[in-house]
């Protein structure tokens, strides 16, 4: 890693007339300096002034961990002991900690720290860190796209093994544990595993639990992990034995909707249009009321980030933007289905980063 991203962040601060960016443990911190900090009650904070040197403040006991990450090659590292006040270190480093200061705070910094910082610099104006960071993270570099392609192939390889895990009598949780192991073979971390069987499939974010698979179940499997700092996120639908009544037809509509939405992706198209294409197809087939979420979300160092693929978003797609296209149809008390692939906007269209077949696969 080099300081290019920090330089971009400082340029964005200057463009927005913001004096400094304050970043706690988060994807933004990993993105800027490669440090995967633990969110602790002790403050870890990267201070990036628009002018002047960035400073990474860590608790003394975390200093070896911070050094192992290599962040100290990019920024000055300083630590505080159990009896020192880290907020005082922040204020000291900010040259303009006064009434004229505009400070950006990373969106996920814990409230306790944000309030302490605001208390120490009461006259400053505060803006969300995402107002600075979104510009950096929205369009991926060729190196980031390569990482997304690799992690996309990794989750493809996991899904290829899912049919063999879905057998009558096994619980969702048992299947989920097997999938987690498979994810770890191909990734550094498991981010989430959703195994939603039978009627549970009608809940898009079902908590994988104790339900046992039955003959004729449709099963939604939505899984993701992190590999070399970048996330995967992919959903496929399986059936145990014969599909339940109406499911094959519903799934065909979903495949067409997902295909049409992916085909609509191109530079110059508004993000909201991609949602509309998927939604209209599903509504025309009579399932409109069962598609209860947006069509997709951006992905990168975080599994959910901008751009949001949602009605009304007039953000214009540009080459290098990466996001999920994941329409779903959820019939309460019966079953659900969602097809999710990650795509990246290319110079003249779209590239799919997940290449597994999209039709329902028979498991067992
Ligand atoms: Zn989701
Ligand atoms: Zn997703
Ligand atoms: Zn997903």
mmCIF file of N, CA and C and ligand atoms in Angstrom, residues 233 297 304 324 326 340, ligand 2:
data_model
loop_
_atom_site.group_PDB
_atom_site.id
_atom_site.type_symbol
_atom_site.label_atom_id
_atom_site.label_comp_id
_atom_site.label_asym_id
_atom_site.label_seq_id
_atom_site.Cartn_x
_atom_site.Cartn_y
_atom_site.Cartn_z
ATOM 1 N N UNK A 233 -20.514 -11.479 -2.209
ATOM 2 C CA UNK A 233 -21.921 -11.485 -1.769
ATOM 3 C C UNK A 233 -22.718 -12.095 -2.927
ATOM 4 N N UNK A 297 -26.811 -3.057 -4.058
ATOM 5 C CA UNK A 297 -25.953 -2.172 -3.278
ATOM 6 C C UNK A 297 -24.540 -2.271 -3.806
ATOM 7 N N UNK A 304 -21.835 -3.718 1.958
ATOM 8 C CA UNK A 304 -22.902 -2.798 1.544
ATOM 9 C C UNK A 304 -22.326 -1.386 1.534
ATOM 10 N N UNK A 324 -24.207 -5.089 -6.432
ATOM 11 C CA UNK A 324 -25.003 -6.303 -6.585
ATOM 12 C C UNK A 324 -26.247 -5.998 -7.401
ATOM 13 N N UNK A 326 -29.719 -7.926 -7.290
ATOM 14 C CA UNK A 326 -30.291 -9.022 -6.509
ATOM 15 C C UNK A 326 -31.795 -8.891 -6.291
ATOM 16 N N UNK A 340 -28.588 -13.185 -6.864
ATOM 17 C CA UNK A 340 -27.676 -12.072 -6.624
ATOM 18 C C UNK A 340 -26.315 -12.332 -7.245
HETATM 19 ZN ZN1 LIG B 2 -26.201 -8.215 -1.393
#
